[in-house]
PDB file of C-alpha atoms in Angstrom:
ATOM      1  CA  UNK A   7      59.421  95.487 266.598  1.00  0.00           C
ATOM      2  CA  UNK A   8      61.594  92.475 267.460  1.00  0.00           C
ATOM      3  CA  UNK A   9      62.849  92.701 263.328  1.00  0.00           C
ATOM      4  CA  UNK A  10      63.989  96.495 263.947  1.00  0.00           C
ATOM      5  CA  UNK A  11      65.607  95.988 266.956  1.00  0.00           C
ATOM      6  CA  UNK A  12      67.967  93.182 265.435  1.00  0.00           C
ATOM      7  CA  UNK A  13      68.253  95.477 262.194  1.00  0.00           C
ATOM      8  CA  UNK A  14      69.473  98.292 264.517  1.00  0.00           C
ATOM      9  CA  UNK A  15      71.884  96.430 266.027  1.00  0.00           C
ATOM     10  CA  UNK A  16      75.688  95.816 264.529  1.00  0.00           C
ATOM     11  CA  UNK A  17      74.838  92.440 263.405  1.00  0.00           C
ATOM     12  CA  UNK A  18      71.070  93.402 261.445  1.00  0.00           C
ATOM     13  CA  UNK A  19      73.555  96.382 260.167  1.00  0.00           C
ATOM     14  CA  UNK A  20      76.301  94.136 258.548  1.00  0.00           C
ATOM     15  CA  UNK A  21      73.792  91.900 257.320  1.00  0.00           C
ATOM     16  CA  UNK A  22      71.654  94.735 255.295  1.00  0.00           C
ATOM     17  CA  UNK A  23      75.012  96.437 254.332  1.00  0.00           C
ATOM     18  CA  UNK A  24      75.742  93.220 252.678  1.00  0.00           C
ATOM     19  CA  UNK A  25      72.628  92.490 250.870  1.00  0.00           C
ATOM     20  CA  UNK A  26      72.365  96.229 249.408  1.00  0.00           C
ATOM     21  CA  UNK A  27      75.794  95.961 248.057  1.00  0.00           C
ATOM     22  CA  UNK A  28      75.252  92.728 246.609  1.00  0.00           C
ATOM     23  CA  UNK A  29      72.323  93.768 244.577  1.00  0.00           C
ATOM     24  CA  UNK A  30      73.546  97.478 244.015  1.00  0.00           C
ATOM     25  CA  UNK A  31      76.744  95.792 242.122  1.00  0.00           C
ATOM     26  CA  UNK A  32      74.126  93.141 240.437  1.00  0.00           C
ATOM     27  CA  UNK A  33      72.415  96.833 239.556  1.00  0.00           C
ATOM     28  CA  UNK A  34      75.680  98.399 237.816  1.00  0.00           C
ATOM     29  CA  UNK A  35      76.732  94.943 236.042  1.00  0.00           C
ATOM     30  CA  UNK A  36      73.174  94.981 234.463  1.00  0.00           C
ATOM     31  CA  UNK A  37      72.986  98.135 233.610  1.00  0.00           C
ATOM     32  CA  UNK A  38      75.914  98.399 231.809  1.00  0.00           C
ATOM     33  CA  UNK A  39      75.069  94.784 230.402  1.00  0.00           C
ATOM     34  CA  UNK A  40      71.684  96.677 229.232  1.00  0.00           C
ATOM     35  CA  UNK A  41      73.880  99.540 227.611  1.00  0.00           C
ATOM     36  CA  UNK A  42      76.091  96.972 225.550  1.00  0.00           C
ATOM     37  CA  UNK A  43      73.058  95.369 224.151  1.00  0.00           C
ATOM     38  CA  UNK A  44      71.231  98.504 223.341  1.00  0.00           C
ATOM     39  CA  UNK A  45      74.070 100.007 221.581  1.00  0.00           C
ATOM     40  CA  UNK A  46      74.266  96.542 219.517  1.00  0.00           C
ATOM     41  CA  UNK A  47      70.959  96.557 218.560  1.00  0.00           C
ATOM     42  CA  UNK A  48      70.506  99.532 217.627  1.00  0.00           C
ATOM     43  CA  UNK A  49      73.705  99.186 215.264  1.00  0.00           C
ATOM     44  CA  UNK A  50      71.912  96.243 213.520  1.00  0.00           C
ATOM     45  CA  UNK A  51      70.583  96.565 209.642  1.00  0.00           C
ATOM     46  CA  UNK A  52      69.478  94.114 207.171  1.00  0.00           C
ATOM     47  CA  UNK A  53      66.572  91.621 207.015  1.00  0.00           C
ATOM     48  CA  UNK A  54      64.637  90.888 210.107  1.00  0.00           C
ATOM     49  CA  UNK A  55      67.035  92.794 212.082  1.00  0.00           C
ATOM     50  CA  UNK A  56      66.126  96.612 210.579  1.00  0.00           C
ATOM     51  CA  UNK A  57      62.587  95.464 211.142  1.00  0.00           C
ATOM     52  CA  UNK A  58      64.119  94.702 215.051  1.00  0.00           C
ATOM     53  CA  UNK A  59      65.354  98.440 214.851  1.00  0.00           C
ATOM     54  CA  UNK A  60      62.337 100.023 213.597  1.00  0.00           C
ATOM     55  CA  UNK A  61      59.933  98.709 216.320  1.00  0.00           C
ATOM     56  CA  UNK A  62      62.310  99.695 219.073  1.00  0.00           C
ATOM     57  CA  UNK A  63      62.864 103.336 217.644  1.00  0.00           C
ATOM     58  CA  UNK A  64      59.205 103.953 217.607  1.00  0.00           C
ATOM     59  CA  UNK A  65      59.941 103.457 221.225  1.00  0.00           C
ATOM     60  CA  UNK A  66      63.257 105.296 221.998  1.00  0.00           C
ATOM     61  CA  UNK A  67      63.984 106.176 225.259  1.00  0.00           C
ATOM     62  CA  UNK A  68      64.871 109.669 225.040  1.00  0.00           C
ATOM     63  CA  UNK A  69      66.559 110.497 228.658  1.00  0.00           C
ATOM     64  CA  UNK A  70      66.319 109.001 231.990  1.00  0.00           C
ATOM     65  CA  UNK A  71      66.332 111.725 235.158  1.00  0.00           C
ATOM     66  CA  UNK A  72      66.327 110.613 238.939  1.00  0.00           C
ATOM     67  CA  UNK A  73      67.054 112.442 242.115  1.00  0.00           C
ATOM     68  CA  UNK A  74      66.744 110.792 245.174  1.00  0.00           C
ATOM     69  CA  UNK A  75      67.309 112.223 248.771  1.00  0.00           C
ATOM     70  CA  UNK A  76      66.731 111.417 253.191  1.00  0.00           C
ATOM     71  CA  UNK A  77      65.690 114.320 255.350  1.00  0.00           C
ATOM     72  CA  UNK A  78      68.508 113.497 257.849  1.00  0.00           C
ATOM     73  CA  UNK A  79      65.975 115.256 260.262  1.00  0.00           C
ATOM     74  CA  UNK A  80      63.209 113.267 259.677  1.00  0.00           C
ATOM     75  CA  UNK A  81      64.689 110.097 258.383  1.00  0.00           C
ATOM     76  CA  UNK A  82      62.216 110.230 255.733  1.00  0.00           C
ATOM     77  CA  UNK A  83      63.567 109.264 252.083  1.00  0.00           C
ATOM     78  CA  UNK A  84      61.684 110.237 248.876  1.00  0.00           C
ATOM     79  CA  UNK A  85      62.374 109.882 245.214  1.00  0.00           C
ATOM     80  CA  UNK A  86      61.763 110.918 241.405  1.00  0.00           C
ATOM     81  CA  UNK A  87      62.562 108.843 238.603  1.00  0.00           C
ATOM     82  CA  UNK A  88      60.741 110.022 234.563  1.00  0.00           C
ATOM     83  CA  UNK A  89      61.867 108.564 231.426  1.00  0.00           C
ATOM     84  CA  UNK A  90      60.709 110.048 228.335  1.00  0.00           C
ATOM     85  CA  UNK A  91      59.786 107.996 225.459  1.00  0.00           C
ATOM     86  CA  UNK A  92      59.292 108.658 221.454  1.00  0.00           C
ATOM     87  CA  UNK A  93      56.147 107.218 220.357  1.00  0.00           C
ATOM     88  CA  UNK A  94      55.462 105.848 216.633  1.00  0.00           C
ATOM     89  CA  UNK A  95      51.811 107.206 216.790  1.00  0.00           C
ATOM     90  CA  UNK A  96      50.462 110.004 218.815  1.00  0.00           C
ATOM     91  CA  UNK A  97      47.994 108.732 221.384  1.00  0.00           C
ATOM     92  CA  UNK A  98      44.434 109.667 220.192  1.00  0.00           C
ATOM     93  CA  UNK A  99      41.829 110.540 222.320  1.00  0.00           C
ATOM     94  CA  UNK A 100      39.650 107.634 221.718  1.00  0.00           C
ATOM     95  CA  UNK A 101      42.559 105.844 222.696  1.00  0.00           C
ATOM     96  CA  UNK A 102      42.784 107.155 225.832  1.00  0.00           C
ATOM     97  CA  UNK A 103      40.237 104.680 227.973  1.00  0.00           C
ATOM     98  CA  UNK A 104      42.979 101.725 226.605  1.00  0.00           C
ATOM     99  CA  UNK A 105      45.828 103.115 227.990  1.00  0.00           C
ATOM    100  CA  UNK A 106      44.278 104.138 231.119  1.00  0.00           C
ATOM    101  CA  UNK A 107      43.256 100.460 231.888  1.00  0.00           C
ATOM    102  CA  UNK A 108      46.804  99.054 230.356  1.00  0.00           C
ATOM    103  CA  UNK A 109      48.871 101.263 232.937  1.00  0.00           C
ATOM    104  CA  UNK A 110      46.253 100.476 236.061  1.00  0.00           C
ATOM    105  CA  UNK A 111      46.837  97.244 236.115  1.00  0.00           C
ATOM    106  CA  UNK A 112      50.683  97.310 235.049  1.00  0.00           C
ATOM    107  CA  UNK A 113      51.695  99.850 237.747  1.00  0.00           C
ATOM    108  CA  UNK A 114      49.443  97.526 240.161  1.00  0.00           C
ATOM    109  CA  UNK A 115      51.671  94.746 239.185  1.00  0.00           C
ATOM    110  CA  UNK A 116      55.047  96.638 240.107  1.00  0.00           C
ATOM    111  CA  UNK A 117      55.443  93.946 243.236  1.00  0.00           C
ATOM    112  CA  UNK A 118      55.155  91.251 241.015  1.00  0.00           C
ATOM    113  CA  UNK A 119      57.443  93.016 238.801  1.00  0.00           C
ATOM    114  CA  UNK A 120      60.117  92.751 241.865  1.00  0.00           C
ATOM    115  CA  UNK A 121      60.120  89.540 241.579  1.00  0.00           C
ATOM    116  CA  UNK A 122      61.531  88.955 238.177  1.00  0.00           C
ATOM    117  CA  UNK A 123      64.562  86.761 238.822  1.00  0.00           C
ATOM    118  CA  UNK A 124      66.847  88.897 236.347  1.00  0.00           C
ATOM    119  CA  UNK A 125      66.288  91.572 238.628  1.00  0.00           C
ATOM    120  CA  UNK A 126      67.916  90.382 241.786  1.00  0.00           C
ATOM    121  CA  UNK A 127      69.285  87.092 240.415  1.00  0.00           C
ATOM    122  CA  UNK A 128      66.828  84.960 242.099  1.00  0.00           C
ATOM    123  CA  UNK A 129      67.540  86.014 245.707  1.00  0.00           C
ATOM    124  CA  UNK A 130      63.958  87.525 245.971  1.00  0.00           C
ATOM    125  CA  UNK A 131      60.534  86.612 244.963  1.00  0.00           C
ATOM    126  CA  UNK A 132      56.882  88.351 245.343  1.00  0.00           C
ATOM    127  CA  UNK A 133      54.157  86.608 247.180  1.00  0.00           C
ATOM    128  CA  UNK A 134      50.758  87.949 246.340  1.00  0.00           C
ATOM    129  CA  UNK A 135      47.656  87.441 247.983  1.00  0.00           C
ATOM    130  CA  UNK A 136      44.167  88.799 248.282  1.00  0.00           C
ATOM    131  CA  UNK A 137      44.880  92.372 250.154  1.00  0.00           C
ATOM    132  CA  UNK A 138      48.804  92.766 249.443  1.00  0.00           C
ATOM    133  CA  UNK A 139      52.173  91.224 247.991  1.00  0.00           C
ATOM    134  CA  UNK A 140      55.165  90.846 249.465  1.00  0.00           C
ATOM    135  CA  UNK A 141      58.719  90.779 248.430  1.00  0.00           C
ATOM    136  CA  UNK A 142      60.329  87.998 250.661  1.00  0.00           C
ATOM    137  CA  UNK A 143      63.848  86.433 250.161  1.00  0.00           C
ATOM    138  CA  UNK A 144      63.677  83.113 247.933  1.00  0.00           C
ATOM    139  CA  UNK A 145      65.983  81.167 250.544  1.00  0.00           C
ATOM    140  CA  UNK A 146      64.644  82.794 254.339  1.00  0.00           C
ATOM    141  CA  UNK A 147      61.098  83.322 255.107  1.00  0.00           C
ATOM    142  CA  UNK A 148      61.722  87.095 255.390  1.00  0.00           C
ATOM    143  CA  UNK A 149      59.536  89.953 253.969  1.00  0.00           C
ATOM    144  CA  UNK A 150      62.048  92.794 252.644  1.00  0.00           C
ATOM    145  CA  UNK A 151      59.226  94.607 251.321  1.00  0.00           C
ATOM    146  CA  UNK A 152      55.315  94.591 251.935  1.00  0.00           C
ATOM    147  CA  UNK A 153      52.920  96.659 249.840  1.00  0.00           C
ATOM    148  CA  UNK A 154      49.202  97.277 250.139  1.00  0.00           C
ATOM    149  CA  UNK A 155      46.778  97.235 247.608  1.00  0.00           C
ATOM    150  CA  UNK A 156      46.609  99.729 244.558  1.00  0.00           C
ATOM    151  CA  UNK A 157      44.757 102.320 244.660  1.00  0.00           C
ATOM    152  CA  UNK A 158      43.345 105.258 241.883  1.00  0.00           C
ATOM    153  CA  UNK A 159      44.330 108.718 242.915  1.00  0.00           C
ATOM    154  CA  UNK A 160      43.501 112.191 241.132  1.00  0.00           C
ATOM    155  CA  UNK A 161      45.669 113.402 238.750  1.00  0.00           C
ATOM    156  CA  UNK A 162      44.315 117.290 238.681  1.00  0.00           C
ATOM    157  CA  UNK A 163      46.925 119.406 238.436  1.00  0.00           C
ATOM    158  CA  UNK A 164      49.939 116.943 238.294  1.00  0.00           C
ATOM    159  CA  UNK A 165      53.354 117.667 236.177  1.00  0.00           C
ATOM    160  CA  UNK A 166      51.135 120.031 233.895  1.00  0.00           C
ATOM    161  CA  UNK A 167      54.470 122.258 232.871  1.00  0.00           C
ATOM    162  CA  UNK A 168      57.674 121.506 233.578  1.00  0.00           C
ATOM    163  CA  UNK A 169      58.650 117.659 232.891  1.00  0.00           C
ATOM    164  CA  UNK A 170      60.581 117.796 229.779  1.00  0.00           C
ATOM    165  CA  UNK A 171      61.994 121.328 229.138  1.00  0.00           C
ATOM    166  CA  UNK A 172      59.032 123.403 229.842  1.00  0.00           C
ATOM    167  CA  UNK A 173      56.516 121.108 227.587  1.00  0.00           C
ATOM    168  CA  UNK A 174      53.204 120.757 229.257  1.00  0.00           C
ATOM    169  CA  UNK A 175      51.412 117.227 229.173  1.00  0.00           C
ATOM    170  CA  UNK A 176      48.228 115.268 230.231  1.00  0.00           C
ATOM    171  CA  UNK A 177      48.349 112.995 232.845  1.00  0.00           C
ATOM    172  CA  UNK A 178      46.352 109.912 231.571  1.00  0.00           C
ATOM    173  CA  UNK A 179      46.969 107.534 234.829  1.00  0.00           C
ATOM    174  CA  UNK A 180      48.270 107.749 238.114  1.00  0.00           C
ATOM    175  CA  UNK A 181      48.294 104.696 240.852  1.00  0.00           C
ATOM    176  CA  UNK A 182      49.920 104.319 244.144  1.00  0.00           C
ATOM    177  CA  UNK A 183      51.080 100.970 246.680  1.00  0.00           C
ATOM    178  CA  UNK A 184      51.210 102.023 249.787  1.00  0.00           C
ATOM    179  CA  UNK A 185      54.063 100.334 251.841  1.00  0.00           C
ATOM    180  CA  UNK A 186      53.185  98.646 254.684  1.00  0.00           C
ATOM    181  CA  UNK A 187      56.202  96.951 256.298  1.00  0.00           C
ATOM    182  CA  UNK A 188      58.855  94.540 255.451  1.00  0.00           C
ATOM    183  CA  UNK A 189      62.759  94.695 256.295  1.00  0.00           C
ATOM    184  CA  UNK A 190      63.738  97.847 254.195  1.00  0.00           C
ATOM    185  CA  UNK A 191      61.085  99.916 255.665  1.00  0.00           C
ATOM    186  CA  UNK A 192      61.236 101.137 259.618  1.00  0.00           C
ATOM    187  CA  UNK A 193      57.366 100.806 260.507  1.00  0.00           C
ATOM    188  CA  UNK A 194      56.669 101.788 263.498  1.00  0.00           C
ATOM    189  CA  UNK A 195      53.916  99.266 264.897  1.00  0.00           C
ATOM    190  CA  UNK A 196      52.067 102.088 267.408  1.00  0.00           C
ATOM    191  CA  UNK A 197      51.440 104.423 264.748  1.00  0.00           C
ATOM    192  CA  UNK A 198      50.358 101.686 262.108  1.00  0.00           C
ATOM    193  CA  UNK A 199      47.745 100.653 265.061  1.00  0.00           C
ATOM    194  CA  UNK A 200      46.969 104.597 265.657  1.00  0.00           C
ATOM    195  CA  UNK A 201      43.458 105.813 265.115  1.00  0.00           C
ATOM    196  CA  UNK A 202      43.940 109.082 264.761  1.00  0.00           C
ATOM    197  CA  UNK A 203      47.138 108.537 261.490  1.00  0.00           C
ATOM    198  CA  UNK A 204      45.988 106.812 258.041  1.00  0.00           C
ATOM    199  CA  UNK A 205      47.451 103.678 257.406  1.00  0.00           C
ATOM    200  CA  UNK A 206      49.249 104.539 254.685  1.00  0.00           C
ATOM    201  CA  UNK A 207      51.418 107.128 256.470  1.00  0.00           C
ATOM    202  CA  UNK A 208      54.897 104.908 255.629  1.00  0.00           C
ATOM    203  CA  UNK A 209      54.908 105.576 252.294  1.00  0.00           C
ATOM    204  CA  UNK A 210      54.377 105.476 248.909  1.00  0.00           C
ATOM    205  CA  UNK A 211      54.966 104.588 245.233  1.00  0.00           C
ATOM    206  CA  UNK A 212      53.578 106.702 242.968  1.00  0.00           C
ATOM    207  CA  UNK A 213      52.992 106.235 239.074  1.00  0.00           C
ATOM    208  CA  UNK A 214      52.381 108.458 236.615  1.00  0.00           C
ATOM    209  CA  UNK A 215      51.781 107.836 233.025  1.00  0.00           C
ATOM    210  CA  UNK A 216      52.126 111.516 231.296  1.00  0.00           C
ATOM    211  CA  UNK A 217      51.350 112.376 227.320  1.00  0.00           C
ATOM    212  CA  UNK A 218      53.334 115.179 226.380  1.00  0.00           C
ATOM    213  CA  UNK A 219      51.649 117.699 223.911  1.00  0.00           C
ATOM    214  CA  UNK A 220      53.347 117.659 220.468  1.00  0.00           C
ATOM    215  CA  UNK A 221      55.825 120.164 220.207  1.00  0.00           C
ATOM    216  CA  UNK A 222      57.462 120.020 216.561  1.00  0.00           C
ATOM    217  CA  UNK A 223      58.376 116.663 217.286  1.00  0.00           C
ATOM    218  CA  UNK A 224      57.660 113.456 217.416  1.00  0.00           C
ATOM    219  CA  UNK A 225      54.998 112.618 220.295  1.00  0.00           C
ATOM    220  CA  UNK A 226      56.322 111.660 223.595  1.00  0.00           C
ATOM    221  CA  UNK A 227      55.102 110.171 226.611  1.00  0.00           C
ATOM    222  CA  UNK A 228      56.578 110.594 230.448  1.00  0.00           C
ATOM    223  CA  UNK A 229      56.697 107.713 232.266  1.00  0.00           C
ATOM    224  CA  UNK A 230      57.613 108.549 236.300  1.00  0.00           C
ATOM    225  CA  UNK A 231      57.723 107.365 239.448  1.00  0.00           C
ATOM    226  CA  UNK A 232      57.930 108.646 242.930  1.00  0.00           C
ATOM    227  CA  UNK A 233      58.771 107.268 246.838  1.00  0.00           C
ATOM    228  CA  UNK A 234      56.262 109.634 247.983  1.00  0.00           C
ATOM    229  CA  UNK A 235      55.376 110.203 252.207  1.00  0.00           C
ATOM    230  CA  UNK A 236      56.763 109.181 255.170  1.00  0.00           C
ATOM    231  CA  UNK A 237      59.130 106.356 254.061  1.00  0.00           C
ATOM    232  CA  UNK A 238      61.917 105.863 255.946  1.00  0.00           C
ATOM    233  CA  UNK A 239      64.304 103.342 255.254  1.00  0.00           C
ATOM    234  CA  UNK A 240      65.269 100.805 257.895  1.00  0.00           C
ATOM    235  CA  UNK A 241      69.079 101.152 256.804  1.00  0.00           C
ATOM    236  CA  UNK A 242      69.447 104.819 258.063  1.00  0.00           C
ATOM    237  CA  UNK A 243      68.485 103.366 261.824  1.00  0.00           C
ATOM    238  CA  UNK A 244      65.702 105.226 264.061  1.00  0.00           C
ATOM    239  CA  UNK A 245      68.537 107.878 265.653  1.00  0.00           C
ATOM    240  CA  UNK A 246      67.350 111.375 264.872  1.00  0.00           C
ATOM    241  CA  UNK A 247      68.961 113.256 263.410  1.00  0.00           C
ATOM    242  CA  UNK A 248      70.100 110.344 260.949  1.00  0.00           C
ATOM    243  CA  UNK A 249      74.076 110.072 261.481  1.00  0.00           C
ATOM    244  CA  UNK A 250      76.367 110.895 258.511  1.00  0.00           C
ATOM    245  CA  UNK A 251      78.052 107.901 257.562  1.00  0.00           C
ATOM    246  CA  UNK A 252      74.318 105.861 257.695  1.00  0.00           C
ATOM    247  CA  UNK A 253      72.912 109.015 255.120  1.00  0.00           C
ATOM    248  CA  UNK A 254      76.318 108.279 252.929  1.00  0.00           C
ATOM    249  CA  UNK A 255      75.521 104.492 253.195  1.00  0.00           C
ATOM    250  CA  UNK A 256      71.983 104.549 252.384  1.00  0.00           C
ATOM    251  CA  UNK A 257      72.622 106.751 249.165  1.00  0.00           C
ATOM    252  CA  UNK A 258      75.365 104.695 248.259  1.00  0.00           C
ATOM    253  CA  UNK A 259      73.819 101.528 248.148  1.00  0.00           C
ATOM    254  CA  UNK A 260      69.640 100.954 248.038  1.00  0.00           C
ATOM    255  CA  UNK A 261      68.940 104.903 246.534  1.00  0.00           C
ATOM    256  CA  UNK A 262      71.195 103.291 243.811  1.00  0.00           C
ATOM    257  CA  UNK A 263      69.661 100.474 243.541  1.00  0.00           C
ATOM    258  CA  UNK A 264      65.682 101.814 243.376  1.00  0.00           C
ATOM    259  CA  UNK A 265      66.845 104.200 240.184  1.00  0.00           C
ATOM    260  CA  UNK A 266      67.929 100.903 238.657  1.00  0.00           C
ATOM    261  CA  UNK A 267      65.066  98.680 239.548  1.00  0.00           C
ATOM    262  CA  UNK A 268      62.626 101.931 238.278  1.00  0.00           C
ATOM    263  CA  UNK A 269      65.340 102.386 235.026  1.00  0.00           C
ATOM    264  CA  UNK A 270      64.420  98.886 234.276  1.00  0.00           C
ATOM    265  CA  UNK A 271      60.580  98.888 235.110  1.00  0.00           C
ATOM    266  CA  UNK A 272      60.149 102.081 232.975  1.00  0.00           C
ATOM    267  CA  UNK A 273      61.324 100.131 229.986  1.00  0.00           C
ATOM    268  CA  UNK A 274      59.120  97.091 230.648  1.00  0.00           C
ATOM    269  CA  UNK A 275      56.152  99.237 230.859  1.00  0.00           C
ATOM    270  CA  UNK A 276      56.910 101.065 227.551  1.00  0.00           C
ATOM    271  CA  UNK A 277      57.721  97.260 226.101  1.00  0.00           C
ATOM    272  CA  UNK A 278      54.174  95.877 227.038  1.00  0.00           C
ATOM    273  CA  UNK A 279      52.308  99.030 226.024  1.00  0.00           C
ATOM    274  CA  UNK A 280      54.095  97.856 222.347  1.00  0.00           C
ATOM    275  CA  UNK A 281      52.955  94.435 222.886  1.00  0.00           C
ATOM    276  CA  UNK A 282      50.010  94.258 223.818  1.00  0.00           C
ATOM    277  CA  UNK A 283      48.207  98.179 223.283  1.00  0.00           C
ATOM    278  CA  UNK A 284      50.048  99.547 220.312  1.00  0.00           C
ATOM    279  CA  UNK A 285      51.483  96.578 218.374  1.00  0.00           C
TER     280      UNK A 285
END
């Protein structure tokens, strides 16, 4: 309670509004750093190089799509982020059981994943442990994030028509984190303690690892991610209806930043899933 007091205050504001933009410009100097590379290697031929080439076009990304929005009502932010890949082989249905188990325990790992130091240049760093992990700040002893454990959850009916113009697909995983406190989240400390809400009701991230039915074209695969539930961000305050210039702010700045951090994860799932399933 004490944390979102001093983050509501003018000082805890400057200080987030500081950090965001700080690692939303890290976000747009990486991504187009990402973009210059790309285009280079894709221009590459010759020698060890075209083989370079063909391993990462059996793995294209084909598009990227995120929306992002806050219920300035509510306060309550949620997300969508899918990339859409080109596969070399087709996922076969013996198959299946592999991937299921590779993307379980790589979405699991998505905290860990936070805490790649080419991500946020060092300044943060995930601390596991036996129930949770936490994204803390390498240089203060301060949790921005903290997620739960991973859990399973049903995929019946999920994204069956409708993720990539119309094509229909078959979800073959889907995990969530809960999130559970930390700076960047507003947890409210007498509902977390309520009986009668789940413990989860602050939020989610939501993975989904789709296989898109072949079309008269190469075979695809979805991968997407989701804030799903009550999130709501500590940097729009606890003032309902959420003020305009803190809805501008927090779309400028860490809804930015999460497309980025899930641009980049999407392509080090896909990367693995070459590595270590299909290469």
């Amino acid at each position: 309670a004490k944390i979102i007091d001093w983050y509501n205050s003018v000082g805890g504001l400057v200080a987030i509004m500081i950090f965001t933009l700080l690692v939303t410009a890290l976000a747009l100097i990486c991504l187009l750093r990402a973009t210059s590379i790309e285009a280079s290697i894709t221009d590459s031929s010759g020698g060890s190089q075209a083989t370079t080439r063909k391993n990462l076009m059996q793995f294209k990304r084909n598009s990227f799509f995120w929306r992002a929005s806050l219920n300035r009502s509510t306060g309550i932010a949620s997300s969508f982020e899918k990339s859409i890949f080109y596969l070399g082989n087709e996922i076969s249905p013996a198959n299946r059981a592999r991937v299921n188990e590779f993307a379980q325990e790589i979405f699991s790992n998505y905290p860990e994943f936070l805490g790649k130091p080419s991500l946020t240049l060092g300044l943060c760093r995930s601390v596991p442990s036996s129930e949770c992990c936490n994204l803390r700040t390498s240089f203060l002893p301060l949790d921005v994030l903290n997620f739960g454990k991973a859990r399973v959850v049903s995929s019946k009916n999920r994204f069956r028509n409708n993720v990539d113009d119309g094509q229909s697909g078959k979800v073959l995983c889907c995990i969530e984190i809960p999130i559970v406190g930390g700076l960047l989240a507003n947890v409210d400390t007498q509902s977390s303690q309520s009986k009668t809400k789940p413990k989860d009701d602050h939020g989610c991230i939501r993975f989904t690892w789709l296989q898109l039915l072949k079309h008269q074209q190469k075979p695809k695969i979805a991968i997407i991610t989701e804030i799903a539930g009550n999130y709501r961000p500590t940097l729009v305050g606890s003032k309902i209806p959420i003020p305009s210039w803190r809805n501008i702010m927090y779309c400028s700045t860490q809804r930015m930043f999460h497309a980025y951090v899930m641009w980049r994860f999407h392509g080090f799932v896909v990367k693995e899933y070459q590595r270590r399933v299909d290469g």
